[in-house]
Short mmCIF file of C-alpha atoms in Angstrom, two decimals:
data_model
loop_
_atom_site.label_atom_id
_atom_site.label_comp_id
_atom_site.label_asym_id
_atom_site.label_seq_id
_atom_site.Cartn_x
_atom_site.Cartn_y
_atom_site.Cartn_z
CA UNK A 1 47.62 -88.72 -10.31
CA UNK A 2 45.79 -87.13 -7.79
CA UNK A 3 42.84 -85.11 -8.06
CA UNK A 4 41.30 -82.04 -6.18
CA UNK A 5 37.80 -81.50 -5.81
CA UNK A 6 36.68 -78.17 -6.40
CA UNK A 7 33.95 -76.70 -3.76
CA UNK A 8 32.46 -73.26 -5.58
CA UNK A 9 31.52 -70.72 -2.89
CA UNK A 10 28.52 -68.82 -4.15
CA UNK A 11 29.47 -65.90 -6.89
CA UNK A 12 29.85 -62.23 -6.60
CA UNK A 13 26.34 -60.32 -5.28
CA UNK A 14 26.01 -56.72 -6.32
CA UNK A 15 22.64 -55.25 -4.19
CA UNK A 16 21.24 -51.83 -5.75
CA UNK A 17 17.74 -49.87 -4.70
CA UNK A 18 15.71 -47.99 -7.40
CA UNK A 19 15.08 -44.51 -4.39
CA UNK A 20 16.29 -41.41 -4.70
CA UNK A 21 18.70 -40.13 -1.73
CA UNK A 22 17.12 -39.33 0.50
CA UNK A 23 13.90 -41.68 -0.13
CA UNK A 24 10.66 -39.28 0.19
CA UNK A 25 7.83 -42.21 1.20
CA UNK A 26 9.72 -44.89 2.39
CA UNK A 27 8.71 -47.00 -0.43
CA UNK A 28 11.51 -48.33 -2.58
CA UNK A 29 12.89 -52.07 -3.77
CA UNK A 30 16.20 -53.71 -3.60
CA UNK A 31 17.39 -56.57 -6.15
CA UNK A 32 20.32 -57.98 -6.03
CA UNK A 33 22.27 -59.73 -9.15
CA UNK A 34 22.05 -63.44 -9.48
CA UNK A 35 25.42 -65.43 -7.38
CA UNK A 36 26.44 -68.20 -9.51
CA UNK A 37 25.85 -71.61 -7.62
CA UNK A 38 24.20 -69.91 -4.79
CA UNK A 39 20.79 -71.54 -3.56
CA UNK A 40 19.29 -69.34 -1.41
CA UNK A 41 19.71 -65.42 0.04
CA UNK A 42 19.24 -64.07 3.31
CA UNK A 43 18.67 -60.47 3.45
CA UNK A 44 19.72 -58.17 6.94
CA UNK A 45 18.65 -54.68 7.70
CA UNK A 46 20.25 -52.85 10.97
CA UNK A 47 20.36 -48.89 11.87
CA UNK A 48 23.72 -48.97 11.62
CA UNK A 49 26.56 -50.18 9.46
CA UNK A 50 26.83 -53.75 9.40
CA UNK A 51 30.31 -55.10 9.59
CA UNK A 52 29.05 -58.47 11.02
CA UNK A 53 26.06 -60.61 10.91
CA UNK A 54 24.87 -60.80 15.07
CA UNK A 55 21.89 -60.74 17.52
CA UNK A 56 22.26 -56.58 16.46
CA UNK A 57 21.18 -56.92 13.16
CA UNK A 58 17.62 -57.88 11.94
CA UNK A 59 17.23 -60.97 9.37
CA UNK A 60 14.16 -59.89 6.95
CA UNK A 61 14.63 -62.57 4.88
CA UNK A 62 15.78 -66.02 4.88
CA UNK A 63 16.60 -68.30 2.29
CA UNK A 64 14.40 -66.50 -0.56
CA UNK A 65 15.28 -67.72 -3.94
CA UNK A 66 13.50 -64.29 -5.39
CA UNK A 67 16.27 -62.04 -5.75
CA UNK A 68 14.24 -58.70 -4.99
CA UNK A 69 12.15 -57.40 -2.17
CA UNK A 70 10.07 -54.22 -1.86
CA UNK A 71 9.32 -51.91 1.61
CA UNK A 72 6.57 -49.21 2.35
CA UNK A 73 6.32 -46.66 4.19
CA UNK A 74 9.09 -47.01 6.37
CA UNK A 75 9.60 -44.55 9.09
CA UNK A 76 12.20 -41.68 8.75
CA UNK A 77 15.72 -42.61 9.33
CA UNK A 78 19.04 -44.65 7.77
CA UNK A 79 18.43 -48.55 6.97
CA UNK A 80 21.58 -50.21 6.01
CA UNK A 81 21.18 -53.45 4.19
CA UNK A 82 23.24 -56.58 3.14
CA UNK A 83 22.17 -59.83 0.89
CA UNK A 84 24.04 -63.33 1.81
CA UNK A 85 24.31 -65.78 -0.63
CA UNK A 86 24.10 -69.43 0.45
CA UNK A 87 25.44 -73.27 -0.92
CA UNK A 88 26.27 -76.33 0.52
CA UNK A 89 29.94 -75.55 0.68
CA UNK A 90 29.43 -71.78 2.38
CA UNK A 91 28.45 -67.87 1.78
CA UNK A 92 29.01 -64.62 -0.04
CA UNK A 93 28.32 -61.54 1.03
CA UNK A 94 27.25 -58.47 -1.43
CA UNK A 95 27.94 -55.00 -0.93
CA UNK A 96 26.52 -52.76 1.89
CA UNK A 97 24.11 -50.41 1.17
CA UNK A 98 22.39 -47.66 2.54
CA UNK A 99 19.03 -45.96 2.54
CA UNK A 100 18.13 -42.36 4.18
CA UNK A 101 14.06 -42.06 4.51
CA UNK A 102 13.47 -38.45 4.98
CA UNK A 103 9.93 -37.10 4.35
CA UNK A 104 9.19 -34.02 2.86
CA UNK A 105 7.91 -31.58 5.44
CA UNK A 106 3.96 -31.32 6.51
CA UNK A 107 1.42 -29.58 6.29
CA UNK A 108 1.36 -26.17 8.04
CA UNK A 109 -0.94 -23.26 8.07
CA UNK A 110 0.22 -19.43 7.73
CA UNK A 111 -1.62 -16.34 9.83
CA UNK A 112 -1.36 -12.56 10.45
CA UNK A 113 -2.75 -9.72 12.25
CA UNK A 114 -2.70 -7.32 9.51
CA UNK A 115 -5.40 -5.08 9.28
CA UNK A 116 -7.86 -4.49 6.55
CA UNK A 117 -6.67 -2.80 5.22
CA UNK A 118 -3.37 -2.49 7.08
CA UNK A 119 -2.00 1.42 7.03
CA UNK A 120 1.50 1.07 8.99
CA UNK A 121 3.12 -1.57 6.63
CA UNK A 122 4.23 -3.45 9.41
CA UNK A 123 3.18 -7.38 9.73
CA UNK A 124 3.75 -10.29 12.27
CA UNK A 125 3.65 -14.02 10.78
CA UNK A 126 3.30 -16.64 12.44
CA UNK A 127 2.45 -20.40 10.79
CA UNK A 128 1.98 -23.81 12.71
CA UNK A 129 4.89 -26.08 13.16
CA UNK A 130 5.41 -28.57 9.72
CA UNK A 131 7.06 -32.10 10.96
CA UNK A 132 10.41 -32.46 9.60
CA UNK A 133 11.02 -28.62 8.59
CA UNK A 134 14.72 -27.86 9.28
CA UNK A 135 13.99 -23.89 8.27
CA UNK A 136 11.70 -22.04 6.10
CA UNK A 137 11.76 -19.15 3.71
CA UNK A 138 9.23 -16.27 2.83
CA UNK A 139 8.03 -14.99 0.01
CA UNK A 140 5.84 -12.14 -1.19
CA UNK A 141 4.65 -12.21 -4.52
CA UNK A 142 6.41 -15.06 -5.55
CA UNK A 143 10.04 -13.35 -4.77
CA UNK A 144 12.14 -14.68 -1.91
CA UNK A 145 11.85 -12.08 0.47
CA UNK A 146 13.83 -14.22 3.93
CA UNK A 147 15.41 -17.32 3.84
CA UNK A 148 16.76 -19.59 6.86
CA UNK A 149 13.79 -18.53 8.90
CA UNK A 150 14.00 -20.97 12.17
CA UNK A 151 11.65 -19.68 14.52
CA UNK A 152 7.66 -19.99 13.07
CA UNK A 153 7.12 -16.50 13.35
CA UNK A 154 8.51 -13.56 11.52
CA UNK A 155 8.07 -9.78 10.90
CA UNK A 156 7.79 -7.77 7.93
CA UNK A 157 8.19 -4.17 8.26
CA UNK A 158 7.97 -1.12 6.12
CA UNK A 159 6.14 -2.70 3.26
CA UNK A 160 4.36 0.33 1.11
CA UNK A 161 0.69 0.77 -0.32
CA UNK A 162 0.35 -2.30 -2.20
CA UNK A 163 -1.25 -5.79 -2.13
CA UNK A 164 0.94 -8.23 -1.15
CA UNK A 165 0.60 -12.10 -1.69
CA UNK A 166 2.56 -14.33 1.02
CA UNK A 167 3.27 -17.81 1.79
CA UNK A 168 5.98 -19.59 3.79
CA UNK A 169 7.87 -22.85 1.85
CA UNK A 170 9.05 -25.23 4.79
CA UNK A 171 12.01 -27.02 3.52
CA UNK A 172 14.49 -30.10 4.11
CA UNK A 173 16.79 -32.23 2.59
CA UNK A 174 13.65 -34.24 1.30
CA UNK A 175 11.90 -31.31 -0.35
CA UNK A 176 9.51 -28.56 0.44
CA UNK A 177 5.71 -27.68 1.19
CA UNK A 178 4.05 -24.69 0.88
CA UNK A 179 1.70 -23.18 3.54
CA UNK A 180 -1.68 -21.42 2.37
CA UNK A 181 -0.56 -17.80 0.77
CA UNK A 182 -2.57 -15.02 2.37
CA UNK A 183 -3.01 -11.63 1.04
CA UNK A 184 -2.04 -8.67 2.79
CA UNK A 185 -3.94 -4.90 1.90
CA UNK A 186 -2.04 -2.05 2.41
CA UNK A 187 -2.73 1.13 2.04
CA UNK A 188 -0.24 3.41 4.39
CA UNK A 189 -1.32 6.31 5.62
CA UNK A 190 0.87 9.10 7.22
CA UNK A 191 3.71 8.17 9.39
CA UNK A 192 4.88 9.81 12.63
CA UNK A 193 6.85 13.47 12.50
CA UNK A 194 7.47 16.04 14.78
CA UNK A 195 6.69 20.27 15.02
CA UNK A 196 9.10 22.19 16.93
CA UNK A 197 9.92 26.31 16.83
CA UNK A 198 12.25 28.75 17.34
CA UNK A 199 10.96 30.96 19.86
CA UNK A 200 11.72 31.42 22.67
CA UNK A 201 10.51 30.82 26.59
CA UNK A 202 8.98 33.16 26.78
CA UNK A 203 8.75 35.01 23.47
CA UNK A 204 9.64 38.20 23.32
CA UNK A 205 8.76 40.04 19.92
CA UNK A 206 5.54 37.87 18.74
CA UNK A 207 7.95 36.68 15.63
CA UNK A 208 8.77 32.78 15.43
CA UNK A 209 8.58 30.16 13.25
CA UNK A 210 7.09 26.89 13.39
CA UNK A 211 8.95 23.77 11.75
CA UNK A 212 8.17 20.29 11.27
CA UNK A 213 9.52 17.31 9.83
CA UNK A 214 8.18 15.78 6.78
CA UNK A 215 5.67 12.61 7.16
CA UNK A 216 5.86 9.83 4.83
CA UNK A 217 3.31 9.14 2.74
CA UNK A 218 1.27 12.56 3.37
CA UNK A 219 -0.85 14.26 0.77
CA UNK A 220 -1.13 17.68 2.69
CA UNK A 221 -0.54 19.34 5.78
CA UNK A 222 -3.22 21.24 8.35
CA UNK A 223 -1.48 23.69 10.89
CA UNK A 224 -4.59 24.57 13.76
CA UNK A 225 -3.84 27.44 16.02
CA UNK A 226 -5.73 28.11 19.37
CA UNK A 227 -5.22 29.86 22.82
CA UNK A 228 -5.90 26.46 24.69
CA UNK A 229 -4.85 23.32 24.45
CA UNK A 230 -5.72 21.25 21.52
CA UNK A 231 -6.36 17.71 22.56
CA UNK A 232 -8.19 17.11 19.46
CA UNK A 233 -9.72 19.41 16.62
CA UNK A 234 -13.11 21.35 17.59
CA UNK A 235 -14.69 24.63 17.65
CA UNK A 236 -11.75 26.14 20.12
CA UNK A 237 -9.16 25.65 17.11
CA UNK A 238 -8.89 27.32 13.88
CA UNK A 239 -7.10 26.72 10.98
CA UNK A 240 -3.55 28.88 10.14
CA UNK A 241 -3.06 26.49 6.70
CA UNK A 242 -3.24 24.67 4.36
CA UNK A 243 -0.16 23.75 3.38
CA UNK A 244 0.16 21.25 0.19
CA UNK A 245 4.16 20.72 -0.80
CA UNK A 246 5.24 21.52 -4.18
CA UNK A 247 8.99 20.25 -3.10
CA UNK A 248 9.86 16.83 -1.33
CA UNK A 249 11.59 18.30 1.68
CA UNK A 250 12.70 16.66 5.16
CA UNK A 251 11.77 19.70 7.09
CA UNK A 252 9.34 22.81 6.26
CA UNK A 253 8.84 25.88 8.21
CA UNK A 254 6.17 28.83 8.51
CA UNK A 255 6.44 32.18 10.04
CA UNK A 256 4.26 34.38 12.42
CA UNK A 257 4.87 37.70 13.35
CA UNK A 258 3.10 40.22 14.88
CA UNK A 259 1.41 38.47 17.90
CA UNK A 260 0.46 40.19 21.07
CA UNK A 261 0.70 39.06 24.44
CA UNK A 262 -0.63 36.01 25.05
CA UNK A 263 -0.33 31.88 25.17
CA UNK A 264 -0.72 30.09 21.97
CA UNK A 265 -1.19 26.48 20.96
CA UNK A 266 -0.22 25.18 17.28
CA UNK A 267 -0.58 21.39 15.96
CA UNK A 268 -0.29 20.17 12.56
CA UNK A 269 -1.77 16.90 11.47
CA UNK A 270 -0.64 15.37 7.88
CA UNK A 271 -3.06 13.95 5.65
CA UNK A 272 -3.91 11.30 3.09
CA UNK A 273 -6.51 9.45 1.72
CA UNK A 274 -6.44 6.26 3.81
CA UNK A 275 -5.90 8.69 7.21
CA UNK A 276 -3.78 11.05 9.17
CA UNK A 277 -1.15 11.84 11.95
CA UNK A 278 -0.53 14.47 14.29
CA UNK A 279 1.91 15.79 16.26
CA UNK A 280 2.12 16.93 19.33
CA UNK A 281 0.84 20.26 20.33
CA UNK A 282 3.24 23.18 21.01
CA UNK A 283 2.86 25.78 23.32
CA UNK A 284 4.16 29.45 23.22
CA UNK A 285 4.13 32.04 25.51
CA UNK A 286 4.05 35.51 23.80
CA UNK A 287 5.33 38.38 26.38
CA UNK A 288 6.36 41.57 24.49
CA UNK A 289 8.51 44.00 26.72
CA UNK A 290 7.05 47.07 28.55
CA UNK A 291 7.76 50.27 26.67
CA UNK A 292 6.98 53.51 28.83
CA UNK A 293 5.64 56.57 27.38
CA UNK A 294 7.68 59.53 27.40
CA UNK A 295 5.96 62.69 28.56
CA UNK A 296 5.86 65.73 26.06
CA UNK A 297 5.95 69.19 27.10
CA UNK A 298 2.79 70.80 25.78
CA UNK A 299 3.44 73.49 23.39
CA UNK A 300 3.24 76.69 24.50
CA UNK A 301 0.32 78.96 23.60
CA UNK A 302 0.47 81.79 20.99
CA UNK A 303 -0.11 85.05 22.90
CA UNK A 304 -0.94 88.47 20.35
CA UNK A 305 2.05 91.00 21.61
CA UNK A 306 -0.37 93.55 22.77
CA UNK A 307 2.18 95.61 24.64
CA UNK A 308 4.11 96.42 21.16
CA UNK A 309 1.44 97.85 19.74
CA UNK A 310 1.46 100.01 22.88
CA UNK A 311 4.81 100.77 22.38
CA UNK A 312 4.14 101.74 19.04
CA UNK A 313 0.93 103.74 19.56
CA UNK A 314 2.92 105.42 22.80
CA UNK A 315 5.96 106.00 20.43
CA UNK A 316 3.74 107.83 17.64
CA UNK A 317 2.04 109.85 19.89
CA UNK A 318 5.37 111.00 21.58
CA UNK A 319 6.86 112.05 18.05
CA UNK A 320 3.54 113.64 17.34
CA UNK A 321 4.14 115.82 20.41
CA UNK A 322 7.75 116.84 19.83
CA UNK A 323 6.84 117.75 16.29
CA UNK A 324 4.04 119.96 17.14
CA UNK A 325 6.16 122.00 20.15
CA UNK A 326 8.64 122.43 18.26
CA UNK A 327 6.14 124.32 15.67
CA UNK A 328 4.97 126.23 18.46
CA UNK A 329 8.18 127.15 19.93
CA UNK A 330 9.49 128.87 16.17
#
């Protein structure tokens, strides 16, 4: 009878961690399951996957009977790991595994050049670059207002009178940090419009009308009239009205008539509390057409008919005669 001797390998290794993927600190543990008749492990960590035990992967522990081991604050990146079980008669090998370190991004801070308060709604972010950000979102009052933002800088236009809280969340796979939130004041005061007219170049019966787009945001409406320019509102410009809409229109008009020769200068500015706007000024050239005066033939004078009465007295006195000779003549 013969008899074979039996030479146990070391038994089955299963290696587990207790991170998250990825890890967030680099600080995590790895244990491994007991091997049956193995003596000692040897653990190996590379940057790549290990297929083979060589001169490219590192040994971080040799023959350790303590079947765990714990890292800190390992630097971001992959860490593949394998645990070899050892006995006099040879190895086993566990399972690979792998471990992606990934910090959460860092700290950045957020700025603007908003005014104070700010009356055109428009504002340009910018925030300081957070290590390990792979985008970033915006919000304003807590509501995700852009996400995906790559660049650090970003615009925000047409916001309206309001306060406005906003921060920036720089995110990757590892998590997210918020930058400081800032508060933005607006308070928007009249936006940009235009006055044009009808009349025209030059005008020719002092009738016209002046029209002008509406301006966002505006209370009321001024219309200033002068015969020069008006650069700006003094004691050469008067006011032609005060104009406060009872309709929300795009365009309104107003119309002059009667105007004599002459060159005349109109400019509206729109108001609100927080400010105003004007537009720019418009010039018209009034030139009515010459009319000449027909001449009259004066009336003719009333002259008394003196020479009928003549007639008459000579006619009277001529029948008187023929009466009275032919008295004599019976």
């Amino acid at each position: 009878m013969f008899l074979t001797k039996y030479n146990p390998l070391p038994g089955k290794i299963l290696l587990i961690h207790n991170t998250t993927s990825p890890d967030i600190d680099g600080t995590f543990t790895l244990s491994w399951s007991e091997s049956l008749d193995a003596k000692n492990y040897t653990m190996y960590q590379s940057n790549s996957s290990i297929s083979k035990v060589d001169s490219s992967v590192n040994k971080i522990m040799e023959e350790n009977t303590n079947r765990t081991i714990k890292f800190h604050n390992l630097e971001e990146g992959i860490y593949y790991y394998i645990v070899i079980g050892y006995n006099d008669y040879g190895i086993t090998t566990s399972n690979l595994i792998n471990i992606i370190v990934q910090y959460p991004p860092g700290e950045f801070f957020l700025y603007h050049d908003a005014d104070f308060p700010d009356k055109d709604g428009t504002v340009n972010l910018t925030w300081s670059h957070s290590q390990g950000a792979e985008y970033y979102d915006l919000y304003i009052n807590d509501s995700l207002y852009q996400d995906i933002i790559i660049k650090n800088s970003y615009v925000v236009n047409n916001l309206d009178t309001g306060d406005y809280g906003i921060a920036i969340f720089a995110i990757n796979e590892a998590g997210e940090r918020q930058s400081d939130e800032v508060t933005i004041y607006i308070r928007r005061s009249p936006s940009s419009f235009s006055l044009s007219t009808d009349a025209s170049s030059p005008d020719t019966d002092g009738t016209f009308e002046l029209m002008w787009t509406k301006s966002a945001y505006s209370s009321y409406y001024v219309i200033y009239n002068s015969t020069a320019l008006i650069a700006e509102i003094n004691d050469t410009s008067s006011i032609l009205l005060n104009f406060i809409p009872s309709f929300d229109l795009p365009t309104y008009r107003y119309n002059l008539s009667g105007l004599k020769n002459g060159t005349f200068y109109y400019k509206i500015y729109a108001f609100n509390q927080y400010g105003n706007y004007s537009t720019k000024c418009v010039q018209i050239q009034v030139t009515l057409p010459h009319i000449p005066q027909i001449l009259q033939k004066p009336s003719p004078r009333y002259v008394f008919p003196y020479e009928i009465i003549v007639y008459i007295i000579a006619f009277t006195v001529l029948g008187i005669l023929i009466i009275v000779y032919k008295k004599f003549k019976k």
